[in-house]
């Protein structure tokens, strides 16, 4: 299966309404311009809605300077207090403190030192950081290299990959990432790779919902194993 230009146009029509507001885009641009801030934002987003992630981030930003030095010195319970809008805030507070200390001890607090390595080496180093798994590593890499090189697989992407029949239930992160990347006509998407990957994610989230997927209105139904086997 490959996403055709027609399907991409349809995705643009259907899902652009779900795209972030200008204010949200601006805030994310500011966060993602600093890899450490993006790391903290991504840790806060784990198992948490977009709205609560932003609330937790803003509150943390009001209490602390978001850099490895300040957060490694902060009391864990104060970090937890600041981010309690998001779920699992105690666990996340511990991760934030640990990752800040690790970066301070190993990279002078500078995540950008890791990101200067080539993509594969950077990915390996990122995965050594406390609290950083495949998804978080790819979010950070994608902010630099784009989704074509660092395609982010989260729970929505995993679900749609399985339903489409691209991978089976037991597939690991790398397999899912590889198979999903193959459906994008990257050569034809120059300059809008991340936009199209984002639209596809919106389809996975809002149409290919975990419960009661809206298959009848899905633009991918003719290529979807789940849909075709349910008919
Ligand atoms: S047809 Fe249904 S299961 Fe398949 S991708 Fe679309 S929403 Fe998901």
Coordinates of C-alpha atoms and ligand atoms in Angstrom, one line a residue:
X1 CA 0.0 0.0 0.0
X2 CA 1.2 3.5 -0.8
X3 CA -0.6 6.8 0.0
X4 CA -1.6 8.3 -3.4
X5 CA -1.6 12.0 -4.1
X6 CA -5.4 11.9 -4.1
X7 CA -5.5 10.3 -0.7
X8 CA -3.1 12.9 0.7
X9 CA -5.4 15.7 -0.7
X10 CA -8.3 14.0 1.0
X11 CA -6.5 13.8 4.3
X12 CA -5.7 17.5 4.0
X13 CA -9.3 18.3 3.5
X14 CA -10.6 16.1 6.3
X15 CA -8.0 16.5 9.0
X16 CA -6.6 20.0 8.6
X17 CA -9.4 21.1 11.0
X18 CA -7.8 19.0 13.7
X19 CA -4.5 20.7 13.3
X20 CA -3.1 22.9 16.1
X21 CA -4.1 26.5 16.4
X22 CA -1.6 29.2 15.5
X23 CA -1.0 29.8 19.2
X24 CA -0.3 26.1 19.8
X25 CA 2.0 25.9 16.8
X26 CA 3.9 28.9 18.0
X27 CA 4.3 27.5 21.5
X28 CA 5.5 24.1 20.1
X29 CA 7.9 25.9 17.7
X30 CA 9.4 27.7 20.7
X31 CA 9.7 24.4 22.7
X32 CA 11.1 22.4 19.8
X33 CA 13.8 25.0 19.0
X34 CA 15.5 23.8 22.2
X35 CA 16.1 20.0 22.3
X36 CA 16.1 19.9 26.1
X37 CA 12.8 21.6 26.3
X38 CA 11.4 19.3 23.7
X39 CA 12.7 16.3 25.7
X40 CA 10.9 17.5 28.8
X41 CA 7.7 18.3 26.9
X42 CA 7.8 14.8 25.4
X43 CA 8.3 13.1 28.8
X44 CA 5.3 15.1 30.0
X45 CA 3.2 13.9 27.0
X46 CA 3.6 10.3 27.9
X47 CA 0.1 8.9 28.6
X48 CA -1.3 12.4 28.8
X49 CA -3.6 14.4 26.5
X50 CA -2.2 17.3 24.5
X51 CA -4.1 19.9 26.6
X52 CA -2.7 18.5 29.9
X53 CA 0.8 18.2 28.5
X54 CA 0.8 21.9 27.7
X55 CA -0.7 22.8 31.1
X56 CA 2.0 20.8 32.9
X57 CA 4.7 22.2 30.7
X58 CA 3.6 25.8 31.2
X59 CA 3.4 25.3 35.0
X60 CA 6.8 23.8 35.1
X61 CA 8.1 26.6 33.0
X62 CA 6.7 29.1 35.5
X63 CA 8.4 27.4 38.4
X64 CA 11.8 26.5 36.9
X65 CA 14.1 27.4 34.2
X66 CA 13.8 24.5 31.8
X67 CA 17.4 23.4 31.5
X68 CA 19.4 20.4 32.8
X69 CA 21.2 22.5 35.4
X70 CA 18.1 23.9 37.1
X71 CA 16.0 20.7 36.9
X72 CA 18.8 18.5 38.2
X73 CA 19.0 20.8 41.3
X74 CA 15.3 21.1 41.8
X75 CA 13.5 19.0 44.5
X76 CA 11.7 16.1 43.0
X77 CA 8.5 16.8 44.9
X78 CA 8.6 20.4 43.7
X79 CA 8.8 19.2 40.1
X80 CA 6.0 16.8 40.8
X81 CA 3.9 19.6 42.2
X82 CA 4.5 21.8 39.2
X83 CA 3.5 19.1 36.7
X84 CA 0.6 17.5 38.5
X85 CA -1.9 18.5 35.6
X86 CA -0.5 15.6 33.6
X87 CA -0.9 12.0 34.5
X88 CA 1.8 9.9 36.3
X89 CA 3.4 13.1 37.6
X90 CA 5.5 11.5 40.3
X91 CA 7.1 9.1 37.9
X92 CA 7.6 11.9 35.4
X93 CA 9.2 14.1 38.0
X94 CA 11.7 11.4 38.8
X95 CA 12.4 10.9 35.1
X96 CA 12.9 14.7 34.6
X97 CA 15.3 14.9 37.5
X98 CA 17.2 11.8 36.5
X99 CA 17.6 12.8 32.8
X100 CA 18.7 16.3 33.8
X101 CA 21.4 14.8 36.1
X102 CA 22.5 12.4 33.5
X103 CA 22.9 15.1 30.9
X104 CA 24.7 17.3 33.3
X105 CA 27.2 14.5 34.3
X106 CA 27.8 13.2 30.8
X107 CA 27.2 16.1 28.4
X108 CA 27.6 19.3 30.5
X109 CA 23.8 19.5 30.4
X110 CA 23.8 19.9 26.6
X111 CA 21.5 17.6 24.7
X112 CA 22.5 19.3 21.5
X113 CA 25.9 17.6 21.9
X114 CA 24.1 14.3 21.2
X115 CA 22.2 15.7 18.3
X116 CA 25.4 16.7 16.6
X117 CA 26.2 13.0 16.1
X118 CA 24.9 11.2 13.0
X119 CA 21.3 10.1 13.3
X120 CA 21.9 6.5 14.2
X121 CA 24.6 7.2 16.8
X122 CA 22.4 10.0 18.2
X123 CA 19.5 7.6 18.5
X124 CA 21.6 5.1 20.4
X125 CA 22.8 7.8 22.8
X126 CA 19.3 9.2 23.3
X127 CA 18.0 5.7 24.2
X128 CA 20.6 5.6 27.0
X129 CA 19.0 8.6 28.7
X130 CA 16.7 7.8 31.7
X131 CA 13.1 8.0 30.7
X132 CA 13.8 8.0 26.9
X133 CA 12.3 5.2 24.8
X134 CA 12.0 4.8 21.0
X135 CA 9.1 7.3 20.7
X136 CA 10.7 10.1 22.7
X137 CA 14.0 9.6 20.9
X138 CA 12.3 9.9 17.5
X139 CA 10.3 12.9 18.5
X140 CA 13.6 14.7 19.3
X141 CA 15.3 13.4 16.2
X142 CA 12.3 14.3 14.0
X143 CA 12.5 17.9 15.2
X144 CA 15.9 18.1 13.5
X145 CA 15.8 15.6 10.7
X146 CA 12.0 15.4 10.0
X147 CA 9.7 12.4 10.1
X148 CA 11.2 10.9 6.9
X149 CA 14.3 10.0 8.9
X150 CA 12.8 9.7 12.4
X151 CA 9.3 8.5 12.0
X152 CA 7.5 8.6 15.3
X153 CA 5.5 5.5 16.3
X154 CA 3.0 6.0 19.1
X155 CA 0.0 4.0 20.2
X156 CA -2.2 5.4 17.4
X157 CA 0.4 4.7 14.7
X158 CA 0.9 1.2 16.1
X159 CA -2.8 0.5 16.0
X160 CA -3.4 1.6 12.5
X161 CA -0.3 -0.2 11.2
X162 CA -1.7 -3.5 12.6
X163 CA -5.2 -2.9 11.3
X164 CA -4.0 -2.0 7.9
X165 CA -2.2 -5.3 7.9
X166 CA 1.3 -3.8 7.5
X167 CA 2.6 -5.6 10.6
X168 CA 1.3 -8.2 13.0
X169 CA 0.4 -7.8 16.6
X170 CA 3.9 -8.8 17.8
X171 CA 5.8 -6.3 15.6
X172 CA 8.4 -4.3 17.5
X173 CA 8.9 -0.5 17.2
X174 CA 11.5 -0.7 14.4
X175 CA 9.4 -3.0 12.3
X176 CA 6.3 -0.8 12.6
X177 CA 8.4 2.3 11.8
X178 CA 9.9 0.7 8.7
X179 CA 6.5 -0.5 7.4
X180 CA 4.7 2.8 8.0
X181 CA 7.5 4.8 6.4
X182 CA 7.1 2.7 3.3
X183 CA 3.6 3.8 2.6
X184 CA 4.6 7.5 2.2
X185 CA 5.7 8.8 -1.2
X186 CA 8.5 10.8 0.3
X187 CA 10.0 11.9 -3.0
X188 CA 6.8 13.7 -3.9
X189 CA 6.4 15.3 -0.4
X190 CA 9.4 17.6 -0.4
X191 CA 8.8 20.3 2.1
X192 CA 5.6 18.8 3.5
X193 CA 6.8 15.5 4.8
X194 CA 6.0 16.3 8.4
X195 CA 2.6 17.8 7.5
X196 CA 1.5 14.7 5.7
X197 CA 2.9 12.4 8.5
X198 CA 0.9 14.6 10.9
X199 CA -2.3 14.3 8.9
X200 CA -1.9 10.5 8.8
X201 CA -1.5 10.5 12.6
X202 CA -4.7 12.5 12.9
X203 CA -6.5 9.9 10.7
X204 CA -5.1 7.2 13.0
X205 CA -6.2 9.1 16.1
X206 CA -9.7 10.4 15.1
X207 CA -10.9 7.9 12.5
X208 CA -9.0 4.7 13.3
X209 CA -10.0 5.1 16.9
X210 CA -9.1 2.4 19.4
X211 CA -12.8 1.7 20.1
X212 CA -15.4 1.9 17.3
X213 CA -13.1 2.9 14.4
X214 CA -15.0 4.9 11.8
X215 CA -14.2 2.5 9.0
X216 CA -17.1 3.4 6.7
X217 CA -15.9 7.0 6.4
X218 CA -12.2 6.1 6.3
X219 CA -10.3 6.9 3.1
X220 CA -8.1 3.8 3.6
X221 CA -10.8 1.2 3.9
X222 CA -10.3 -0.3 0.5
X223 CA -6.7 -1.1 1.5
X224 CA -7.4 -2.1 5.1
X225 CA -7.1 -5.7 6.2
X226 CA -9.2 -5.0 9.3
X227 CA -12.1 -3.5 7.3
X228 CA -12.0 -6.1 4.5
X229 CA -12.1 -9.0 6.9
X230 CA -15.0 -7.4 8.9
X231 CA -17.2 -7.0 5.8
Ligands
LIG1 S1 -10.7 1.2 7.6 FE1 -11.1 1.2 9.8 S2 -9.5 -0.1 10.7 FE2 -8.9 0.4 8.6 S3 -7.6 2.2 8.8 FE3 -9.6 3.0 8.4 S4 -10.5 3.3 10.4 FE4 -8.7 2.0 10.7

